[in-house]
Structure formats: C-alpha cells, structure tokens
Short mmCIF file of C-alpha atoms in Angstrom, two decimals:
data_model
loop_
_atom_site.label_atom_id
_atom_site.label_comp_id
_atom_site.label_asym_id
_atom_site.label_seq_id
_atom_site.Cartn_x
_atom_site.Cartn_y
_atom_site.Cartn_z
CA MET A 3 110.18 53.79 65.68
CA ASP A 4 108.36 51.12 67.69
CA ILE A 5 105.87 49.77 65.13
CA ILE A 6 104.42 47.17 67.53
CA LYS A 7 103.66 49.85 70.12
CA LEU A 8 102.14 52.15 67.49
CA SER A 9 99.94 49.33 66.21
CA GLN A 10 98.53 48.92 69.72
CA LEU A 11 97.66 52.61 70.23
CA GLY A 12 94.76 52.77 67.79
CA GLU A 13 94.14 55.37 65.13
CA GLY A 14 93.88 58.96 66.24
CA ASN A 15 94.84 62.55 65.58
CA THR A 16 98.44 61.67 64.62
CA LEU A 17 98.25 58.00 63.62
CA GLU A 18 96.55 56.05 60.83
CA TYR A 19 96.62 52.42 59.65
CA LYS A 20 96.33 51.19 56.07
CA ARG A 21 96.24 47.54 54.99
CA ASN A 22 97.76 48.41 51.59
CA THR A 23 97.95 51.25 49.03
CA ASP A 24 94.86 50.24 47.01
CA LYS A 25 93.06 53.39 48.19
CA LEU A 26 95.84 55.82 47.35
CA ASP A 27 93.62 58.92 47.40
CA SER A 28 92.76 58.19 51.02
CA ILE A 29 96.47 57.98 51.89
CA LEU A 30 97.18 61.29 50.14
CA LYS A 31 94.36 62.97 52.05
CA SER A 32 95.89 61.71 55.30
CA VAL A 33 99.35 62.97 54.30
CA SER A 34 98.06 66.48 53.57
CA ALA A 35 95.82 66.45 56.66
CA PHE A 36 98.72 65.52 58.94
CA ALA A 37 100.92 68.23 57.37
CA ASN A 38 98.19 70.84 57.90
CA THR A 39 97.40 69.82 61.48
CA ALA A 40 99.96 68.40 63.90
CA GLY A 41 101.96 65.94 61.84
CA GLY A 42 101.48 62.19 62.02
CA ILE A 43 102.42 58.68 60.96
CA ILE A 44 100.73 56.37 58.46
CA LEU A 45 101.48 52.65 58.90
CA ILE A 46 100.94 50.65 55.72
CA GLY A 47 100.56 46.94 56.33
CA VAL A 48 98.41 47.31 59.43
CA GLU A 49 94.67 46.57 59.65
CA ASP A 50 92.20 49.10 61.10
CA ASN A 51 92.12 47.06 64.31
CA GLY A 52 95.92 47.21 64.66
CA THR A 53 96.73 43.73 63.37
CA ILE A 54 100.07 43.68 61.54
CA VAL A 55 99.61 41.94 58.16
CA GLY A 56 102.55 43.41 56.23
CA VAL A 57 102.85 44.28 52.55
CA SER A 58 104.76 42.78 49.63
CA ASP A 59 106.64 44.38 46.72
CA ILE A 60 108.21 46.97 49.04
CA GLY A 61 110.23 48.77 46.39
CA LYS A 62 107.21 49.33 44.14
CA ILE A 63 105.09 50.68 47.00
CA GLN A 64 107.83 53.04 48.19
CA GLU A 65 108.24 54.45 44.69
CA GLN A 66 104.47 54.77 44.28
CA LEU A 67 104.16 56.69 47.54
CA SER A 68 107.11 58.98 46.86
CA ASN A 69 105.94 59.88 43.34
CA SER A 70 102.27 60.36 44.30
CA ILE A 71 103.06 62.56 47.30
CA SER A 72 105.53 64.63 45.27
CA ASN A 73 103.27 65.05 42.22
CA ARG A 74 99.80 65.27 43.75
CA ILE A 75 100.28 67.34 46.92
CA LYS A 76 101.14 71.03 46.73
CA PRO A 77 103.30 72.72 47.94
CA GLN A 78 105.90 69.98 47.61
CA LEU A 79 106.04 67.71 50.64
CA ILE A 80 108.81 65.22 51.40
CA PRO A 81 107.83 62.77 54.15
CA GLU A 82 110.14 60.20 55.69
CA ILE A 83 109.34 56.70 54.33
CA THR A 84 110.88 53.70 56.08
CA VAL A 85 110.42 49.93 56.14
CA THR A 86 110.38 47.79 59.31
CA ASP A 87 110.30 43.99 59.39
CA ILE A 88 108.25 42.42 62.19
CA ASN A 89 108.03 38.63 62.35
CA ASN A 90 108.79 38.38 58.63
CA LYS A 91 106.12 40.98 57.80
CA SER A 92 107.10 44.30 56.25
CA VAL A 93 105.42 47.50 57.46
CA ILE A 94 105.96 50.80 55.66
CA SER A 95 105.78 53.93 57.82
CA VAL A 96 105.18 57.34 56.30
CA GLN A 97 106.11 60.07 58.79
CA ILE A 98 104.80 63.56 58.07
CA GLU A 99 105.85 66.65 60.00
CA HIS A 100 103.61 69.68 60.40
CA ALA A 101 104.80 72.37 58.01
CA PRO A 102 103.67 75.83 56.82
CA GLY A 103 100.79 75.28 54.43
CA PRO A 104 98.09 74.91 53.48
CA TYR A 105 98.86 71.62 51.72
CA TYR A 106 96.25 70.46 49.23
CA LEU A 107 95.56 67.84 46.58
CA SER A 108 96.66 69.44 43.33
CA ASP A 109 93.84 67.95 41.23
CA LYS A 110 91.24 69.54 43.55
CA GLY A 111 92.98 72.88 44.08
CA GLU A 112 93.40 74.90 47.26
CA GLU A 113 89.72 75.77 47.62
CA LYS A 114 88.47 72.14 47.65
CA GLY A 115 91.60 70.12 48.34
CA VAL A 116 92.80 71.17 51.79
CA TYR A 117 92.30 68.52 54.48
CA ILE A 118 92.81 68.62 58.24
CA ARG A 119 92.93 65.86 60.82
CA VAL A 120 90.10 65.68 63.37
CA GLY A 121 90.29 62.71 65.68
CA ASN A 122 90.88 59.63 63.52
CA SER A 123 89.42 61.05 60.33
CA ASN A 124 90.30 63.58 57.63
CA ARG A 125 88.00 66.55 57.08
CA LEU A 126 87.81 69.02 54.23
CA ALA A 127 88.94 72.39 55.61
CA GLY A 128 86.55 75.33 55.38
CA PRO A 129 87.65 78.83 54.30
CA GLU A 130 88.09 80.04 57.88
CA VAL A 131 90.45 77.13 58.66
CA ILE A 132 92.46 77.74 55.48
CA ALA A 133 92.73 81.43 56.41
CA GLU A 134 93.98 80.49 59.88
CA ILE A 135 96.63 78.16 58.44
CA LYS A 136 97.89 80.99 56.23
CA ARG A 137 97.92 83.47 59.12
CA SER A 138 99.85 81.07 61.33
CA ASN A 139 102.63 81.03 58.73
CA ASN A 140 103.03 84.79 59.19
CA TYR A 141 102.63 84.67 62.98
CA SER A 142 99.55 86.86 62.63
CA SER A 143 96.09 86.37 64.09
CA PHE A 144 92.47 87.14 63.33
CA ASP A 145 91.94 89.09 66.55
CA LYS A 146 94.85 91.48 65.77
CA ALA A 147 93.34 92.55 62.43
CA PRO A 148 91.46 95.89 62.18
CA CYS A 149 87.69 95.53 62.38
CA ASP A 150 86.62 97.54 59.33
CA ASP A 151 86.21 101.16 60.43
CA VAL A 152 85.11 100.52 64.02
CA THR A 153 86.65 103.26 66.16
CA GLU A 154 87.41 103.74 69.83
CA THR A 155 84.01 105.39 70.31
CA ASP A 156 82.38 102.09 69.34
CA LEU A 157 83.91 100.40 72.38
CA ASP A 158 82.08 100.26 75.70
CA LYS A 159 84.50 102.53 77.58
CA ALA A 160 82.45 102.37 80.79
CA LEU A 161 82.76 98.57 80.75
CA VAL A 162 86.50 98.77 80.06
CA LYS A 163 87.11 101.18 82.93
CA SER A 164 84.95 99.29 85.43
CA ILE A 165 86.63 95.94 84.67
CA TYR A 166 90.11 97.37 85.07
CA ALA A 167 89.17 99.50 88.09
CA SER A 168 87.81 96.42 89.88
CA ARG A 169 91.33 95.02 89.68
CA GLY A 170 93.01 98.23 90.77
CA ARG A 171 94.23 99.14 87.29
CA ALA A 172 93.87 102.24 85.16
CA ILE A 173 93.29 102.06 81.41
CA ASP A 174 93.65 104.66 78.65
CA THR A 175 94.03 104.82 74.88
CA SER A 176 97.77 104.12 74.90
CA LYS A 177 97.27 100.98 77.00
CA LEU A 178 94.45 99.83 74.73
CA MET A 179 96.91 100.22 71.85
CA SER A 180 99.59 98.19 73.63
CA LEU A 181 97.08 95.42 74.38
CA GLY A 182 96.00 95.30 70.74
CA ILE A 183 92.44 96.38 71.53
CA LEU A 184 93.11 99.35 69.22
CA THR A 185 95.44 99.51 66.23
CA LYS A 186 96.44 101.82 63.42
CA LYS A 187 94.77 101.61 60.02
CA GLY A 188 96.67 104.11 57.93
CA ARG A 189 96.55 107.29 59.97
CA ARG A 190 93.39 106.34 61.81
CA THR A 191 93.04 104.54 65.14
CA VAL A 192 90.52 101.71 64.88
CA ALA A 193 89.42 98.75 66.99
CA THR A 194 90.76 95.28 66.27
CA ASN A 195 88.56 92.21 65.93
CA GLY A 196 89.69 91.18 69.39
CA GLY A 197 88.85 94.61 70.76
CA VAL A 198 85.30 94.41 69.40
CA ILE A 199 84.81 90.83 70.66
CA LEU A 200 85.94 91.85 74.15
CA PHE A 201 84.67 95.39 74.58
CA GLY A 202 82.48 96.41 71.62
CA LEU A 203 79.17 98.10 72.33
CA PRO A 204 76.32 95.57 72.14
CA GLU A 205 75.10 96.72 68.73
CA ILE A 206 78.65 96.67 67.34
CA ARG A 207 79.33 93.15 68.64
CA GLU A 208 76.01 91.99 67.22
CA THR A 209 76.84 93.49 63.82
CA TYR A 210 80.34 92.07 63.44
CA PHE A 211 80.47 89.02 65.73
CA PRO A 212 76.96 87.80 66.54
CA TYR A 213 78.31 84.34 67.41
CA ALA A 214 81.02 85.57 69.82
CA GLU A 215 78.99 84.71 72.89
CA VAL A 216 78.54 82.05 75.55
CA ARG A 217 75.40 79.98 75.99
CA CYS A 218 74.57 77.58 78.80
CA ALA A 219 72.00 74.81 79.10
CA ARG A 220 70.99 72.23 81.70
CA PHE A 221 69.43 69.17 80.07
CA LYS A 222 67.27 66.47 81.58
CA GLY A 223 68.98 63.09 81.49
CA THR A 224 72.04 62.41 79.35
CA SER A 225 70.96 63.83 75.97
CA ARG A 226 69.84 67.17 74.56
CA SER A 227 66.23 66.16 74.10
CA GLU A 228 64.78 68.31 76.93
CA PHE A 229 65.86 71.57 78.58
CA ILE A 230 65.60 72.18 82.31
CA ASP A 231 67.32 75.58 82.32
CA ARG A 232 69.16 77.74 79.81
CA LEU A 233 71.04 81.04 79.70
CA ASN A 234 72.27 83.23 76.86
CA ILE A 235 74.85 85.47 78.49
CA GLU A 236 74.55 89.15 77.65
CA GLY A 237 77.41 91.60 78.02
CA GLY A 238 80.10 89.88 75.96
CA ILE A 239 82.45 86.99 76.54
CA LEU A 240 84.09 88.50 79.64
CA ALA A 241 80.73 88.53 81.43
CA ALA A 242 80.65 84.76 81.04
CA ILE A 243 83.55 84.32 83.45
CA ASP A 244 81.26 85.47 86.26
CA GLU A 245 77.92 84.31 84.91
CA VAL A 246 78.77 80.73 83.94
CA PRO A 247 79.76 79.71 87.51
CA LYS A 248 76.43 81.08 88.77
CA PHE A 249 74.54 79.01 86.20
CA ILE A 250 76.54 75.91 87.08
CA ARG A 251 75.97 76.38 90.83
CA ARG A 252 72.21 76.59 90.43
CA ASN A 253 72.10 73.54 88.17
CA THR A 254 74.48 71.17 89.97
CA LYS A 255 74.69 69.49 93.36
CA MET A 256 76.75 70.25 96.45
CA ALA A 257 77.76 67.87 99.23
CA GLY A 258 78.82 68.96 102.72
CA LYS A 259 81.58 67.21 104.63
CA PHE A 260 82.79 67.96 108.16
CA GLY A 261 86.36 67.58 109.39
CA ASP A 262 89.00 69.44 111.38
CA MET A 263 86.26 71.48 113.09
CA ARG A 264 85.32 73.04 109.76
CA ARG A 265 82.72 72.27 107.14
CA ARG A 266 83.94 71.63 103.59
CA ASP A 267 81.68 71.95 100.57
CA ILE A 268 82.15 69.45 97.73
CA PRO A 269 80.76 70.83 94.47
CA GLU A 270 79.60 68.29 91.91
CA TYR A 271 82.28 69.52 89.48
CA PRO A 272 85.73 71.11 90.13
CA VAL A 273 85.16 74.86 90.38
CA GLU A 274 88.73 75.91 89.59
CA GLY A 275 89.10 73.35 86.82
CA ILE A 276 85.93 74.53 85.10
CA ARG A 277 86.92 78.17 85.44
CA GLU A 278 90.27 77.40 83.85
CA ALA A 279 88.64 75.43 81.02
CA LEU A 280 86.17 78.27 80.43
CA THR A 281 88.89 80.94 80.19
CA ASN A 282 90.84 78.61 77.88
CA ALA A 283 87.76 78.27 75.67
CA ILE A 284 87.36 82.05 75.54
CA ALA A 285 91.05 82.59 74.81
CA HIS A 286 91.36 79.88 72.14
CA ALA A 287 87.98 79.89 70.39
CA ASN A 288 88.01 80.53 66.64
CA TYR A 289 85.70 83.54 66.39
CA GLU A 290 85.94 83.47 62.63
CA VAL A 291 83.74 80.34 62.51
CA THR A 292 80.18 81.46 61.85
CA GLY A 293 77.17 79.78 63.41
CA SER A 294 79.11 78.33 66.35
CA ARG A 295 79.29 79.64 69.92
CA ILE A 296 81.01 78.71 73.16
CA PHE A 297 78.57 76.34 74.79
CA ILE A 298 78.32 74.92 78.31
CA ALA A 299 76.08 71.86 78.59
CA ILE A 300 75.18 70.16 81.86
CA TYR A 301 73.71 66.65 81.87
CA ASP A 302 72.89 64.23 84.67
CA ASP A 303 76.28 62.55 84.31
CA ARG A 304 78.70 65.14 82.89
CA LEU A 305 79.46 68.79 82.13
CA GLU A 306 80.79 69.86 78.73
CA ILE A 307 82.53 73.05 77.62
CA GLN A 308 82.72 73.40 73.86
CA ASN A 309 84.32 76.12 71.76
CA PRO A 310 84.45 76.69 67.98
CA GLY A 311 87.81 75.82 66.47
CA ILE A 312 89.92 72.70 66.79
CA MET A 313 93.56 72.80 67.91
CA MET A 314 95.78 75.34 66.16
CA PRO A 315 97.73 74.19 63.08
CA GLY A 316 100.75 72.31 64.35
CA MET A 317 99.12 71.45 67.68
CA SER A 318 97.57 68.23 68.96
CA ILE A 319 95.66 67.42 72.14
CA GLU A 320 98.66 65.37 73.28
CA GLN A 321 100.95 68.39 72.88
CA PHE A 322 98.46 70.58 74.76
CA LYS A 323 98.52 68.12 77.66
CA ALA A 324 102.33 68.17 77.58
CA GLY A 325 102.33 71.95 78.06
CA VAL A 326 102.98 73.06 74.46
CA SER A 327 101.12 76.28 73.72
CA ARG A 328 100.15 78.16 70.57
CA ILE A 329 97.94 81.19 71.03
CA ARG A 330 95.11 81.62 68.56
CA ASN A 331 93.95 84.98 69.93
CA PRO A 332 96.91 86.93 71.37
CA VAL A 333 94.87 90.11 71.92
CA ILE A 334 92.18 88.29 73.90
CA ALA A 335 94.75 86.14 75.74
CA LYS A 336 96.90 89.15 76.68
CA THR A 337 93.86 90.99 78.01
CA LEU A 338 92.80 87.97 80.08
CA GLY A 339 96.34 87.83 81.44
CA GLN A 340 96.30 91.53 82.34
CA LEU A 341 93.05 90.98 84.20
CA GLU A 342 94.61 88.00 86.04
CA LEU A 343 92.05 85.63 84.54
CA ILE A 344 94.68 83.34 83.02
CA GLU A 345 98.24 82.61 84.07
CA GLU A 346 101.34 81.63 82.11
CA TRP A 347 100.88 80.11 78.67
CA GLY A 348 101.01 76.35 78.41
CA SER A 349 99.96 75.65 82.00
CA GLY A 350 96.18 75.42 81.45
CA TYR A 351 95.98 71.63 81.28
CA LYS A 352 98.23 71.22 84.34
CA ARG A 353 96.03 73.56 86.41
CA ILE A 354 92.88 71.72 85.35
CA GLN A 355 94.53 68.39 86.13
CA ASP A 356 95.68 69.65 89.54
CA ALA A 357 92.22 70.98 90.40
CA CYS A 358 90.67 67.60 89.62
CA GLU A 359 93.28 65.48 91.37
CA GLN A 360 93.44 67.63 94.50
CA GLY A 361 89.64 67.70 94.77
CA GLY A 362 89.18 63.98 94.12
CA TYR A 363 87.48 64.39 90.71
CA PRO A 364 87.90 62.18 87.63
CA LEU A 365 90.19 63.70 85.02
CA PRO A 366 88.33 65.42 82.17
CA GLU A 367 88.49 64.30 78.55
CA TRP A 368 89.28 66.44 75.48
CA GLU A 369 88.16 65.69 71.96
CA GLU A 370 87.99 67.40 68.59
CA PHE A 371 84.88 66.93 66.48
CA GLY A 372 83.75 68.75 63.39
CA SER A 373 85.13 72.28 63.75
CA ALA A 374 84.97 72.36 67.56
CA LEU A 375 86.93 71.34 70.65
CA ARG A 376 85.14 69.89 73.69
CA VAL A 377 86.25 69.13 77.25
CA THR A 378 84.06 66.89 79.39
CA PHE A 379 84.09 66.92 83.20
CA TYR A 380 82.65 64.13 85.34
CA PRO A 381 81.06 64.51 88.81
CA HIS A 382 82.68 63.87 92.17
CA LEU A 383 81.91 60.34 93.35
CA GLU A 384 80.77 61.46 96.83
CA VAL A 385 78.21 63.84 95.31
CA VAL A 386 76.95 61.11 92.95
CA GLU A 387 76.49 58.66 95.83
CA LEU A 388 74.36 61.13 97.80
CA GLY A 389 72.14 61.55 94.75
CA ALA A 390 70.33 64.86 95.36
CA GLU A 391 68.45 66.81 92.70
CA PRO A 392 70.37 69.49 90.78
CA GLY A 393 70.50 72.87 92.49
CA THR A 394 70.27 71.41 96.01
CA GLN A 395 72.67 71.15 98.94
CA LEU A 396 73.32 67.83 100.56
CA ALA A 397 74.04 68.93 104.15
CA PRO A 398 72.36 71.38 106.55
CA SER A 399 73.50 75.03 106.78
CA GLN A 400 72.45 78.46 105.57
CA HIS A 401 72.89 77.35 101.96
CA SER A 402 69.74 78.85 100.52
CA VAL A 403 70.91 82.33 101.55
CA ILE A 404 74.53 81.70 100.55
CA ARG A 405 73.52 80.39 97.12
CA GLU A 406 71.23 83.38 96.58
CA LEU A 407 74.20 85.68 97.26
CA ASP A 408 76.47 83.66 94.94
CA LEU A 409 78.79 82.72 97.81
CA ASP A 410 79.82 79.49 99.51
CA ASP A 411 80.68 78.42 103.06
CA GLU A 412 84.41 79.02 102.64
CA MET A 413 83.77 82.57 101.45
CA ILE A 414 81.60 83.18 104.52
CA GLN A 415 84.46 81.96 106.72
CA LEU A 416 86.86 84.39 105.05
CA ILE A 417 84.38 87.27 105.39
CA GLU A 418 84.10 86.53 109.12
CA PHE A 419 87.89 86.52 109.37
CA CYS A 420 88.05 89.95 107.73
CA LYS A 421 86.06 91.61 110.52
CA GLU A 422 89.56 92.63 111.53
CA LYS A 423 91.97 94.14 109.00
CA ARG A 424 93.96 91.27 107.50
CA SER A 425 96.97 90.98 105.22
CA PHE A 426 96.80 88.81 102.13
CA GLN A 427 99.24 86.37 103.69
CA ALA A 428 97.15 86.10 106.86
CA MET A 429 94.04 85.28 104.82
CA LEU A 430 95.98 82.74 102.75
CA GLU A 431 97.24 80.93 105.86
CA TYR A 432 93.89 81.07 107.66
CA MET A 433 92.13 79.37 104.75
CA GLY A 434 94.90 76.80 104.34
CA TRP A 435 95.94 77.78 100.80
CA LYS A 436 99.45 78.01 99.32
CA ASP A 437 98.93 79.23 95.76
CA ARG A 438 98.50 83.02 95.92
CA THR A 439 97.15 83.41 92.39
CA LYS A 440 94.51 80.72 92.74
CA PHE A 441 93.52 82.06 96.17
CA ARG A 442 93.10 85.56 94.74
CA ARG A 443 90.93 84.28 91.89
CA ARG A 444 88.91 81.95 94.13
CA PHE A 445 88.22 84.32 97.01
CA VAL A 446 89.72 87.82 97.06
CA SER A 447 88.80 89.09 93.57
CA PRO A 448 85.14 87.93 93.75
CA LEU A 449 84.65 89.42 97.24
CA LEU A 450 86.22 92.70 96.16
CA GLU A 451 84.05 92.83 93.03
CA LYS A 452 80.90 92.20 95.09
CA GLY A 453 81.85 94.97 97.51
CA ILE A 454 81.92 92.54 100.45
CA ILE A 455 85.53 93.28 101.42
CA GLU A 456 87.68 96.25 100.50
CA ARG A 457 91.34 97.26 100.36
CA THR A 458 92.59 99.70 102.99
CA ILE A 459 94.85 101.30 100.36
CA PRO A 460 92.77 100.99 97.16
CA GLU A 461 95.01 103.32 95.14
CA LYS A 462 98.01 101.01 95.71
CA PRO A 463 96.77 97.41 95.30
CA SER A 464 100.29 95.93 95.59
CA SER A 465 101.42 97.90 98.64
CA SER A 466 103.22 95.83 101.29
CA LYS A 467 101.04 97.61 103.86
CA GLN A 468 97.82 96.56 102.11
CA ARG A 469 95.11 95.09 104.29
CA TYR A 470 91.62 93.76 103.60
CA HIS A 471 88.54 94.51 105.68
CA ILE A 472 84.84 93.72 105.60
CA THR A 473 82.51 96.44 104.25
CA ASN A 474 79.10 97.48 105.55
CA HIS A 475 77.61 95.34 102.81
CA GLY A 476 79.68 92.44 104.11
CA PHE A 477 78.33 92.92 107.63
CA GLU A 478 74.78 92.93 106.24
CA ILE A 479 75.46 89.60 104.51
CA LEU A 480 76.81 88.02 107.69
CA GLN A 481 73.76 89.21 109.58
CA LYS A 482 71.43 87.80 106.94
CA VAL A 483 73.20 84.43 107.11
CA LYS A 484 72.97 84.32 110.91
CA GLU A 485 69.25 85.08 110.84
CA THR A 486 68.47 82.00 108.72
#
C-alpha cells in the first residue's frame, strides 16, 4: 500500500484521514460506512490536508481499534490493520472491504446506526437505503417486487404495444412476464413495481409512484434563482427519452461549421452523451426514495442530470468509470435493453466519454450528494466563443423549420438520401458512421418513429433485404425546408 500516494489523493468516497484516534466514534462511523458502501481505507496519522504526522504507541492504538470495531459494529467486521513507517513516522491503515450488511453501530441499533459513505463524509442511512442494502444481499431488487394488487389491466397496454411496434417487435402477456413487467403473486398475475413505473396507467403511477418522473428546467445565470423555461414530462419515464432532448434543443445553443462540402452542426452539449446519461439515470434511479425525481437542469455554463439514489452498495464512482456494473433496477434495465435504448452493461461511462472526446467536449463530472447522483456536462468551447442566446442557431440555414420539426441538418441530409430505397449499410457509409447501434439510435429510430422514413419490409425488421425509403410525410418536410 503506497501511503504517500494515498496521502496526496485527498479524502473521498473510499479514503479518509485521521490525525489520531481521539474521536473514536467518528472512526467507527467511517468503518461501517465503508463496509456498507464500496469499501475504503482510513489512514491514522495523517492530517485532513494530507500531511503525514504519524502516531505513537502503535500497539495500544491497534488493540483499541481491533476491540472497538469488533465490539461496537454489528454484524462482526474484521478489517485489515497495518502499520507503515514513513520518514520515522508511523501511519496506521485500516482497510475495510464492502461486505453484505447493513453494518451498524451496536449502541445505536440498526434503525439509527447504519452509515453510508457519500463523497468525503458519512451519512446516516434512511430506511429506503437500508432496505436496498438488504435486498442486494439476496440479489433481489425493488422493481421486481409485486406492486400490491395492481393487475395487467392497470397497465397502459396501448402504450406498451405502440412502443414495441415502433421498434418492429410484438409484445404479449408471456413476454411481459419474462421481462419482469408482470409476476406471480400466489396464483394471481400482478404488475411489478418496475412494470408500474414503466407502463402503469397515469392514475396508477400517480397513486404508487408519484415521484417516478422526469422534470426539466432552464435557469437564468448559474444558479436556481430564476426560471426561463420548465417542463414536467407527462407519460412516464420512457417519454422522457424523447422529450428531454427536445427541451434541451430549445434551451441550448447550436453552432454551424462547414467542411468537406458539408455543413456540420455543433450542439452546445454532446447529444449522444446526454442521451446515454439520461437512460442511465432512468435505469439506475432509486424509485423507492420519496420526494425526489430525475431532474435535468440547464444553466448558462453547464447541464446537470440528477437522479435519486447514490451508487449501489459495493459500488463507487471510480468503479463505475472502470466499467464495473451493478444493476439497481433489472426490470427497467432489461426493458430499456429490449427497446435498444441501452447497450451492454458496464459500458455507459465509456460511451459518454467517447461521445465527449469525439465531439470535442470537456469530460463530464460525477458526484454523489445527499441521496442523489449527479452528472454535470460542460459546453463545447466553439459554441461558448460564439456566445449566442439559448435556443438560437449560430449559422445561416433553415434552422427555424428544422428545430420546429425536432430534426437537425444531418437528419435532413439522410432524408434526402432516402429518396431512393437504401440499405442500412448504405446509409451508414453515406453519413460517415461506423457504429451501427449508435447510428440507429441517432438517426434511423427517430425518423422511423416520426413517420419520415419507413421500412420496405416492416414485418421483418432484420431482413437482409430490408431497405429504407422516405414517406409522403418525409417529402412534405423536405418541401417545407426548401421553401424557407
């Protein structure tokens, strides 16, 4: 263990410094918090600022720590305690692994003695967090559990069918069972919590999960003191995947750049990165937390996506960035996967990172605070330098019409190309893309859903003979653009 390197990192989600053991209760809270969250290391003999001061009477301190941790934290926890000498100064390291809990201070009891790690501080865990820790031990989840006596008739079957039909898929009761949207409760078939959150009728969602929704706001300046625009998205969390990008487009800037005989739009924020972060927020939000919603906030200098629920027990932000994945809501995540809205588990951060780097955007920042997780995106430098007002375009074209139709210049180019019947590969090559999944999500799926292009063999979406062609509605759009 490189103590010098650790002392230079600063305190955080998995690291804490203590000058000595005078405040033993604080150390015990950190031990239990690390065990309940993602593990961690406590360095004793290090100042808050990282200065190594060392401790004396090593044997006494080791015995004190071992006895206190063993006697005052339940269930029994056995951390690794070691001593390292650095320039004649002794530093004690207490290494705690994440383990099935919840771990709590025995004198406070489970109800008031469970702590979790949030950033560089320890927080008392609420009942919903304690319940999640217990569920994670049994590999179960909140969204798999039956939702009282809500039945299949309480689901919006028209919404379910239309969403799946738009992606060329059929859906029936047996498939809803396999997805976990429905489950058995005794002899009865009932909806799961995840099923209600995704597809419940409006009055059912409002009754059981009034906070399972997405809200958006555009603020003036860099604080929340004054609204410019706001949107409470109706229709459930899936509707947000289409509605949030519309809200962002009308409240952010767009630069136009010409090169290679083709115009390229530069959105203020990375479209694909934000879409990925949004679907991640929907998939990983803790819907058991009351009073907290998924929230998109746009300021003059940043865009934030916030969801209720910190990282899963046993997970840290560093592990998330490294590709480690634990799924909080397997029913919701599996459904998003079936609808091709998310890809393989554990690749979310990499896709967001790629979208930012390839587009020339600053990398976003993740942080846990309170009982929420927030990712912050920063604007493209070229858009900032041009300095237009939100909701405006920074280069001449038919943008007012295109924005009204919720399209962009690249989509118009693809629509023009599809005046002739085109294969998926031909469209991919024409637009200069390599990633088939991202291309489908960025262009093909939205244009199909809007009825602007259509499949020549709609009943067989994956046919090798499949071609895509502009519809009458698509021709009307092209004509409208040309007339402006």
